[in-house]
């Protein structure tokens, strides 16, 4: 089904710095009710080489460079290949990167109109919403995969679940049903 992409931006200030929280919505052409969406993030782990200290065989102590720091070299396996591991942040969590995420987000943003302009009747070209797969299982339960066709690109999106530990998003199931309707009536 053809839909309009609508965006809202909320400015917050934290520690003297301004942050903009942007939310995207889909509005079916000729329908009422908006569905909050976000572009899917397909992060892959960032890999780094395992480093080991260079030991001086004469003193059995680590070798130092000209600045007094220990010399490190890449650790290799028995075949001479560098041993890699997943890079971690300071909290010990894996660092994930999706190089195409920003491109997909910017492409969808080109077809978005601000909520204030939409209320006054201004719209961009509508986009097409469809479901390529029925559903996938995740640790959070059922997650449905939807795509928005923008030109010749298919951008994967998901319905936003605003639930937190202390509050359940009761609108999520309804928004998911709306999105399934938009995707199945192409």
Coordinates of C-alpha atoms in Angstrom, one line a residue:
X1 CA 0.0 0.0 0.0
X2 CA 1.2 3.5 -0.7
X3 CA 2.0 5.4 2.5
X4 CA 3.4 8.8 3.5
X5 CA 6.5 8.9 5.7
X6 CA 6.1 11.5 8.5
X7 CA 8.8 12.5 11.0
X8 CA 8.7 14.2 14.3
X9 CA 11.7 15.8 16.1
X10 CA 12.0 16.5 19.7
X11 CA 14.9 18.6 21.1
X12 CA 16.3 17.7 24.5
X13 CA 19.2 19.3 26.3
X14 CA 21.5 17.1 28.4
X15 CA 24.6 18.4 30.1
X16 CA 24.5 21.6 28.1
X17 CA 24.3 19.7 24.7
X18 CA 21.3 19.6 22.4
X19 CA 20.1 16.2 21.2
X20 CA 17.4 15.6 18.6
X21 CA 15.1 12.6 19.0
X22 CA 13.5 11.8 15.7
X23 CA 10.7 9.3 15.2
X24 CA 9.4 8.2 11.8
X25 CA 5.7 7.3 11.2
X26 CA 3.8 5.7 8.3
X27 CA 0.4 7.1 7.3
X28 CA -1.5 5.1 4.7
X29 CA -2.8 7.2 1.8
X30 CA -6.5 7.8 2.5
X31 CA -6.3 6.2 6.0
X32 CA -6.2 7.6 9.5
X33 CA -3.7 6.5 12.2
X34 CA 0.0 6.6 12.1
X35 CA 2.4 3.7 12.8
X36 CA 5.8 4.4 14.5
X37 CA 8.7 2.7 12.6
X38 CA 12.4 2.6 12.6
X39 CA 15.0 1.4 10.1
X40 CA 16.4 -2.0 11.0
X41 CA 19.9 -2.1 12.3
X42 CA 21.9 -5.1 11.1
X43 CA 25.1 -4.7 13.2
X44 CA 27.9 -7.1 12.6
X45 CA 30.7 -7.5 15.2
X46 CA 33.7 -5.3 14.8
X47 CA 36.8 -7.5 14.8
X48 CA 40.3 -6.7 16.1
X49 CA 43.6 -8.5 16.2
X50 CA 44.6 -10.2 19.5
X51 CA 47.8 -8.5 20.6
X52 CA 50.6 -10.0 22.7
X53 CA 53.6 -8.6 24.5
X54 CA 57.1 -9.0 22.9
X55 CA 59.3 -10.7 25.4
X56 CA 63.1 -10.1 25.3
X57 CA 64.6 -13.6 25.4
X58 CA 67.7 -12.4 27.3
X59 CA 66.0 -10.7 30.2
X60 CA 62.6 -12.5 30.0
X61 CA 60.9 -9.1 30.4
X62 CA 58.6 -7.3 28.0
X63 CA 60.5 -5.1 25.4
X64 CA 59.8 -1.4 25.5
X65 CA 59.6 1.1 22.6
X66 CA 61.3 4.5 22.6
X67 CA 58.5 6.0 24.6
X68 CA 58.8 3.4 27.4
X69 CA 55.6 1.5 26.4
X70 CA 55.5 -2.3 26.0
X71 CA 55.8 -3.5 22.5
X72 CA 52.8 -5.4 21.2
X73 CA 52.5 -7.6 18.1
X74 CA 49.6 -9.4 16.5
X75 CA 49.2 -13.0 17.8
X76 CA 49.2 -15.6 15.1
X77 CA 48.0 -19.2 15.0
X78 CA 50.2 -22.2 13.9
X79 CA 49.4 -21.4 10.2
X80 CA 50.6 -17.8 10.5
X81 CA 47.2 -16.2 10.4
X82 CA 46.4 -13.3 12.7
X83 CA 44.0 -14.4 15.5
X84 CA 41.0 -12.1 15.6
X85 CA 38.4 -11.4 18.3
X86 CA 35.2 -9.3 18.7
X87 CA 36.0 -5.8 19.9
X88 CA 34.4 -4.8 23.2
X89 CA 33.5 -1.4 24.6
X90 CA 34.4 -0.2 28.1
X91 CA 31.4 -2.0 29.6
X92 CA 32.4 -5.3 28.0
X93 CA 29.6 -5.3 25.4
X94 CA 30.3 -6.3 21.8
X95 CA 30.7 -3.4 19.4
X96 CA 28.5 -3.8 16.4
X97 CA 28.6 -1.8 13.1
X98 CA 26.2 -1.6 10.2
X99 CA 27.9 0.4 7.5
X100 CA 24.7 0.8 5.4
X101 CA 22.4 1.9 8.3
X102 CA 22.9 5.6 7.9
X103 CA 22.5 5.4 4.1
X104 CA 19.1 3.6 4.5
X105 CA 18.0 6.1 7.2
X106 CA 19.0 9.1 5.0
X107 CA 17.2 7.6 2.0
X108 CA 14.0 7.2 3.9
X109 CA 14.3 10.6 5.4
X110 CA 14.4 12.1 1.8
X111 CA 10.7 10.9 1.5
X112 CA 9.6 12.1 4.9
X113 CA 7.7 15.3 5.7
X114 CA 7.5 16.9 9.1
X115 CA 4.4 16.4 11.2
X116 CA 3.7 20.1 11.3
X117 CA 3.8 20.4 7.5
X118 CA 1.7 17.2 7.1
X119 CA -1.0 18.7 9.3
X120 CA -1.1 21.7 7.0
X121 CA -1.6 19.4 3.9
X122 CA 2.0 19.2 2.7
X123 CA 3.1 15.8 1.6
X124 CA 6.1 14.1 -0.1
X125 CA 5.8 11.3 -2.7
X126 CA 4.2 8.2 -1.1
X127 CA 6.3 5.1 -0.6
X128 CA 5.2 1.4 -1.0
X129 CA 5.1 -0.9 2.1
X130 CA 5.3 -4.6 1.8
X131 CA 6.2 -7.7 3.8
X132 CA 8.9 -10.0 2.3
X133 CA 8.8 -12.5 5.1
X134 CA 5.9 -13.4 7.5
X135 CA 7.8 -13.2 10.8
X136 CA 11.0 -14.1 12.6
X137 CA 11.5 -15.2 16.2
X138 CA 13.7 -13.3 18.5
X139 CA 14.5 -13.2 22.2
X140 CA 11.8 -10.6 22.6
X141 CA 9.1 -12.8 20.9
X142 CA 7.7 -12.3 17.5
X143 CA 9.1 -9.6 15.3
X144 CA 7.7 -8.9 11.9
X145 CA 9.9 -7.8 9.1
X146 CA 8.5 -5.1 6.7
X147 CA 10.1 -3.3 3.8
X148 CA 9.6 0.2 2.3
X149 CA 10.3 0.5 -1.4
X150 CA 12.0 3.9 -2.1
X151 CA 12.8 4.2 -5.7
X152 CA 14.6 0.9 -6.4
X153 CA 15.8 0.4 -2.9
X154 CA 14.1 -1.8 -0.3
X155 CA 14.6 -0.5 3.2
X156 CA 13.9 -2.9 6.1
X157 CA 11.8 -1.3 8.9
X158 CA 10.2 -2.5 12.1
X159 CA 7.4 -1.3 14.2
X160 CA 8.7 0.4 17.4
X161 CA 7.9 -1.2 20.7
X162 CA 8.1 1.6 23.3
X163 CA 7.9 -0.9 26.2
X164 CA 10.3 -0.5 29.1
X165 CA 11.1 -2.6 32.2
X166 CA 8.4 -0.7 34.3
X167 CA 5.9 0.1 31.5
X168 CA 4.3 -2.0 28.7
X169 CA 3.5 -0.4 25.4
X170 CA -0.1 -1.4 25.0
X171 CA -0.3 0.2 21.5
X172 CA 2.4 -2.0 20.1
X173 CA 0.1 -4.9 19.0
X174 CA -2.3 -2.5 17.4
X175 CA 0.5 -0.8 15.5
X176 CA 1.7 -4.1 14.4
X177 CA -1.7 -5.0 13.1
X178 CA -1.9 -1.7 11.2
X179 CA 1.5 -2.3 9.7
X180 CA 0.4 -5.8 8.6
X181 CA -2.6 -4.3 6.9
X182 CA -0.5 -1.6 5.2
X183 CA 1.9 -4.3 4.0
X184 CA -0.7 -6.8 2.8
X185 CA -2.8 -4.4 0.8
X186 CA -0.1 -3.4 -1.7

